[in-house]
Amino acid sequence: LFSMCLRWLVSHLTSAGSLNNLYGEIPSELGRLSEMRWFEIQNAYLIGTIPDELGTGWTKLNTFLVGGNYLHGGFPPTFENNEMLGTVFIDRNNLDGTFPSVIGTLKNLEWLDAE
């Protein structure tokens, strides 16, 4: 699984080699990385939705930073069981819908940017 995720990352890097130039959807398979603690791809070209599988699989996630992309949809309610999540940046995307009630269930949330 790790090698598949690493292949996705490398295949989406441009010749400049910058994470800011990533383009594509967040693979739902990343949710199987159960030890994920920090996910940050900001100011890039992520498209699509935030996969539900990230919320169910990343129960140890502390930091989720995807601000400044082209994501749409909402923030998955599957994150509600995450007791570790303290920082969420989902700003500067095309997220829609009502503000998710899941945010209120995050007991350790200290920093939220959903501009």
PDB file of C-alpha atoms in Angstrom:
ATOM      1  CA  LEU A   1       0.000   0.000   0.000  1.00  0.00           C
ATOM      2  CA  PHE A   2       2.767   2.435   0.890  1.00  0.00           C
ATOM      3  CA  SER A   3       4.454   1.896  -2.457  1.00  0.00           C
ATOM      4  CA  MET A   4       1.141   2.535  -4.259  1.00  0.00           C
ATOM      5  CA  CYS A   5       0.692   5.820  -2.391  1.00  0.00           C
ATOM      6  CA  LEU A   6       4.278   6.793  -3.047  1.00  0.00           C
ATOM      7  CA  ARG A   7       3.793   6.064  -6.768  1.00  0.00           C
ATOM      8  CA  TRP A   8       0.716   8.334  -6.745  1.00  0.00           C
ATOM      9  CA  LEU A   9       2.711  11.116  -5.127  1.00  0.00           C
ATOM     10  CA  VAL A  10       5.665  10.803  -7.486  1.00  0.00           C
ATOM     11  CA  SER A  11       3.459  10.504 -10.580  1.00  0.00           C
ATOM     12  CA  HIS A  12       1.711  13.748  -9.699  1.00  0.00           C
ATOM     13  CA  LEU A  13       4.865  15.789  -9.150  1.00  0.00           C
ATOM     14  CA  THR A  14       5.823  18.111 -11.935  1.00  0.00           C
ATOM     15  CA  SER A  15       9.322  18.440 -13.271  1.00  0.00           C
ATOM     16  CA  ALA A  16       9.910  21.163 -10.698  1.00  0.00           C
ATOM     17  CA  GLY A  17       9.502  18.529  -7.991  1.00  0.00           C
ATOM     18  CA  SER A  18       7.311  20.711  -5.823  1.00  0.00           C
ATOM     19  CA  LEU A  19       4.382  19.479  -3.744  1.00  0.00           C
ATOM     20  CA  ASN A  20       2.642  22.718  -4.698  1.00  0.00           C
ATOM     21  CA  ASN A  21       2.350  21.410  -8.236  1.00  0.00           C
ATOM     22  CA  LEU A  22       0.430  18.251  -7.384  1.00  0.00           C
ATOM     23  CA  TYR A  23      -2.614  17.736  -9.558  1.00  0.00           C
ATOM     24  CA  GLY A  24      -5.392  15.208  -9.212  1.00  0.00           C
ATOM     25  CA  GLU A  25      -7.792  13.646  -6.771  1.00  0.00           C
ATOM     26  CA  ILE A  26      -6.902  12.444  -3.307  1.00  0.00           C
ATOM     27  CA  PRO A  27      -6.923   8.644  -3.638  1.00  0.00           C
ATOM     28  CA  SER A  28      -9.375   6.983  -1.265  1.00  0.00           C
ATOM     29  CA  GLU A  29      -6.755   4.244  -0.764  1.00  0.00           C
ATOM     30  CA  LEU A  30      -4.738   6.692   1.331  1.00  0.00           C
ATOM     31  CA  GLY A  31      -7.334   6.070   4.038  1.00  0.00           C
ATOM     32  CA  ARG A  32      -5.780   2.649   4.561  1.00  0.00           C
ATOM     33  CA  LEU A  33      -2.653   4.309   5.985  1.00  0.00           C
ATOM     34  CA  SER A  34      -3.965   3.951   9.523  1.00  0.00           C
ATOM     35  CA  GLU A  35      -0.895   5.519  11.137  1.00  0.00           C
ATOM     36  CA  MET A  36      -1.307   8.820   9.247  1.00  0.00           C
ATOM     37  CA  ARG A  37      -0.764  11.695  11.673  1.00  0.00           C
ATOM     38  CA  TRP A  38      -0.232  14.699   9.348  1.00  0.00           C
ATOM     39  CA  PHE A  39      -1.563  15.371   5.846  1.00  0.00           C
ATOM     40  CA  GLU A  40      -0.625  18.586   4.108  1.00  0.00           C
ATOM     41  CA  ILE A  41      -1.002  19.496   0.471  1.00  0.00           C
ATOM     42  CA  GLN A  42      -1.883  23.177   0.327  1.00  0.00           C
ATOM     43  CA  ASN A  43      -1.976  25.646  -2.563  1.00  0.00           C
ATOM     44  CA  ALA A  44      -1.800  22.892  -5.150  1.00  0.00           C
ATOM     45  CA  TYR A  45      -4.248  21.474  -7.676  1.00  0.00           C
ATOM     46  CA  LEU A  46      -6.158  18.835  -5.744  1.00  0.00           C
ATOM     47  CA  ILE A  47      -9.552  18.276  -7.334  1.00  0.00           C
ATOM     48  CA  GLY A  48     -12.589  16.170  -6.503  1.00  0.00           C
ATOM     49  CA  THR A  49     -13.901  15.525  -3.027  1.00  0.00           C
ATOM     50  CA  ILE A  50     -12.292  14.645   0.289  1.00  0.00           C
ATOM     51  CA  PRO A  51     -12.740  10.851   0.364  1.00  0.00           C
ATOM     52  CA  ASP A  52     -14.847   9.422   3.203  1.00  0.00           C
ATOM     53  CA  GLU A  53     -12.183   6.740   3.651  1.00  0.00           C
ATOM     54  CA  LEU A  54      -9.764   9.313   5.068  1.00  0.00           C
ATOM     55  CA  GLY A  55     -12.065   9.908   8.012  1.00  0.00           C
ATOM     56  CA  THR A  56     -12.615   6.250   8.757  1.00  0.00           C
ATOM     57  CA  GLY A  57      -8.993   5.214   8.282  1.00  0.00           C
ATOM     58  CA  TRP A  58      -7.073   8.132   9.747  1.00  0.00           C
ATOM     59  CA  THR A  59      -8.236   7.893  13.352  1.00  0.00           C
ATOM     60  CA  LYS A  60      -4.814   9.057  14.615  1.00  0.00           C
ATOM     61  CA  LEU A  61      -4.667  12.102  12.339  1.00  0.00           C
ATOM     62  CA  ASN A  62      -3.708  15.294  14.165  1.00  0.00           C
ATOM     63  CA  THR A  63      -3.337  17.765  11.279  1.00  0.00           C
ATOM     64  CA  PHE A  64      -5.290  17.978   8.003  1.00  0.00           C
ATOM     65  CA  LEU A  65      -4.208  20.846   5.732  1.00  0.00           C
ATOM     66  CA  VAL A  66      -5.693  21.059   2.235  1.00  0.00           C
ATOM     67  CA  GLY A  67      -6.284  24.797   1.924  1.00  0.00           C
ATOM     68  CA  GLY A  68      -5.962  26.513  -1.432  1.00  0.00           C
ATOM     69  CA  ASN A  69      -6.978  23.682  -3.755  1.00  0.00           C
ATOM     70  CA  TYR A  70      -9.971  22.942  -5.963  1.00  0.00           C
ATOM     71  CA  LEU A  71     -11.800  20.463  -3.768  1.00  0.00           C
ATOM     72  CA  HIS A  72     -15.599  20.432  -3.807  1.00  0.00           C
ATOM     73  CA  GLY A  73     -18.332  18.723  -1.849  1.00  0.00           C
ATOM     74  CA  GLY A  74     -18.297  18.804   1.921  1.00  0.00           C
ATOM     75  CA  PHE A  75     -16.110  17.790   4.841  1.00  0.00           C
ATOM     76  CA  PRO A  76     -16.748  14.060   5.372  1.00  0.00           C
ATOM     77  CA  PRO A  77     -18.792  13.164   8.448  1.00  0.00           C
ATOM     78  CA  THR A  78     -16.573  10.085   8.776  1.00  0.00           C
ATOM     79  CA  PHE A  79     -14.036  12.235  10.640  1.00  0.00           C
ATOM     80  CA  GLU A  80     -16.372  12.336  13.662  1.00  0.00           C
ATOM     81  CA  ASN A  81     -14.609   9.428  15.386  1.00  0.00           C
ATOM     82  CA  ASN A  82     -11.239  11.153  15.253  1.00  0.00           C
ATOM     83  CA  GLU A  83     -10.295  12.169  18.772  1.00  0.00           C
ATOM     84  CA  MET A  84      -6.837  13.405  17.776  1.00  0.00           C
ATOM     85  CA  LEU A  85      -7.637  15.950  15.066  1.00  0.00           C
ATOM     86  CA  GLY A  86      -6.504  19.356  16.295  1.00  0.00           C
ATOM     87  CA  THR A  87      -5.845  21.398  13.141  1.00  0.00           C
ATOM     88  CA  VAL A  88      -8.027  21.545  10.015  1.00  0.00           C
ATOM     89  CA  PHE A  89      -7.396  23.911   7.089  1.00  0.00           C
ATOM     90  CA  ILE A  90      -9.999  23.445   4.353  1.00  0.00           C
ATOM     91  CA  ASP A  91     -10.058  27.100   3.295  1.00  0.00           C
ATOM     92  CA  ARG A  92      -9.834  28.445  -0.263  1.00  0.00           C
ATOM     93  CA  ASN A  93     -11.533  25.447  -1.876  1.00  0.00           C
ATOM     94  CA  ASN A  94     -14.931  25.044  -3.481  1.00  0.00           C
ATOM     95  CA  LEU A  95     -16.512  23.184  -0.591  1.00  0.00           C
ATOM     96  CA  ASP A  96     -20.253  23.606  -0.357  1.00  0.00           C
ATOM     97  CA  GLY A  97     -23.191  22.676   1.812  1.00  0.00           C
ATOM     98  CA  THR A  98     -23.886  23.526   5.406  1.00  0.00           C
ATOM     99  CA  PHE A  99     -21.088  23.626   7.907  1.00  0.00           C
ATOM    100  CA  PRO A 100     -20.653  19.999   8.910  1.00  0.00           C
ATOM    101  CA  SER A 101     -21.791  18.992  12.354  1.00  0.00           C
ATOM    102  CA  VAL A 102     -18.741  16.725  12.505  1.00  0.00           C
ATOM    103  CA  ILE A 103     -16.609  19.772  13.349  1.00  0.00           C
ATOM    104  CA  GLY A 104     -18.475  20.040  16.654  1.00  0.00           C
ATOM    105  CA  THR A 105     -17.555  16.450  17.531  1.00  0.00           C
ATOM    106  CA  LEU A 106     -13.795  17.004  17.249  1.00  0.00           C
ATOM    107  CA  LYS A 107     -12.795  17.214  20.902  1.00  0.00           C
ATOM    108  CA  ASN A 108      -9.196  18.321  20.314  1.00  0.00           C
ATOM    109  CA  LEU A 109      -9.865  20.830  17.547  1.00  0.00           C
ATOM    110  CA  GLU A 110      -7.842  23.947  18.291  1.00  0.00           C
ATOM    111  CA  TRP A 111      -7.375  25.516  14.871  1.00  0.00           C
ATOM    112  CA  LEU A 112      -9.937  25.573  12.076  1.00  0.00           C
ATOM    113  CA  ASP A 113      -9.669  27.569   8.860  1.00  0.00           C
ATOM    114  CA  ALA A 114     -12.703  27.053   6.650  1.00  0.00           C
ATOM    115  CA  GLU A 115     -12.788  30.516   5.035  1.00  0.00           C
TER     116      GLU A 115
END
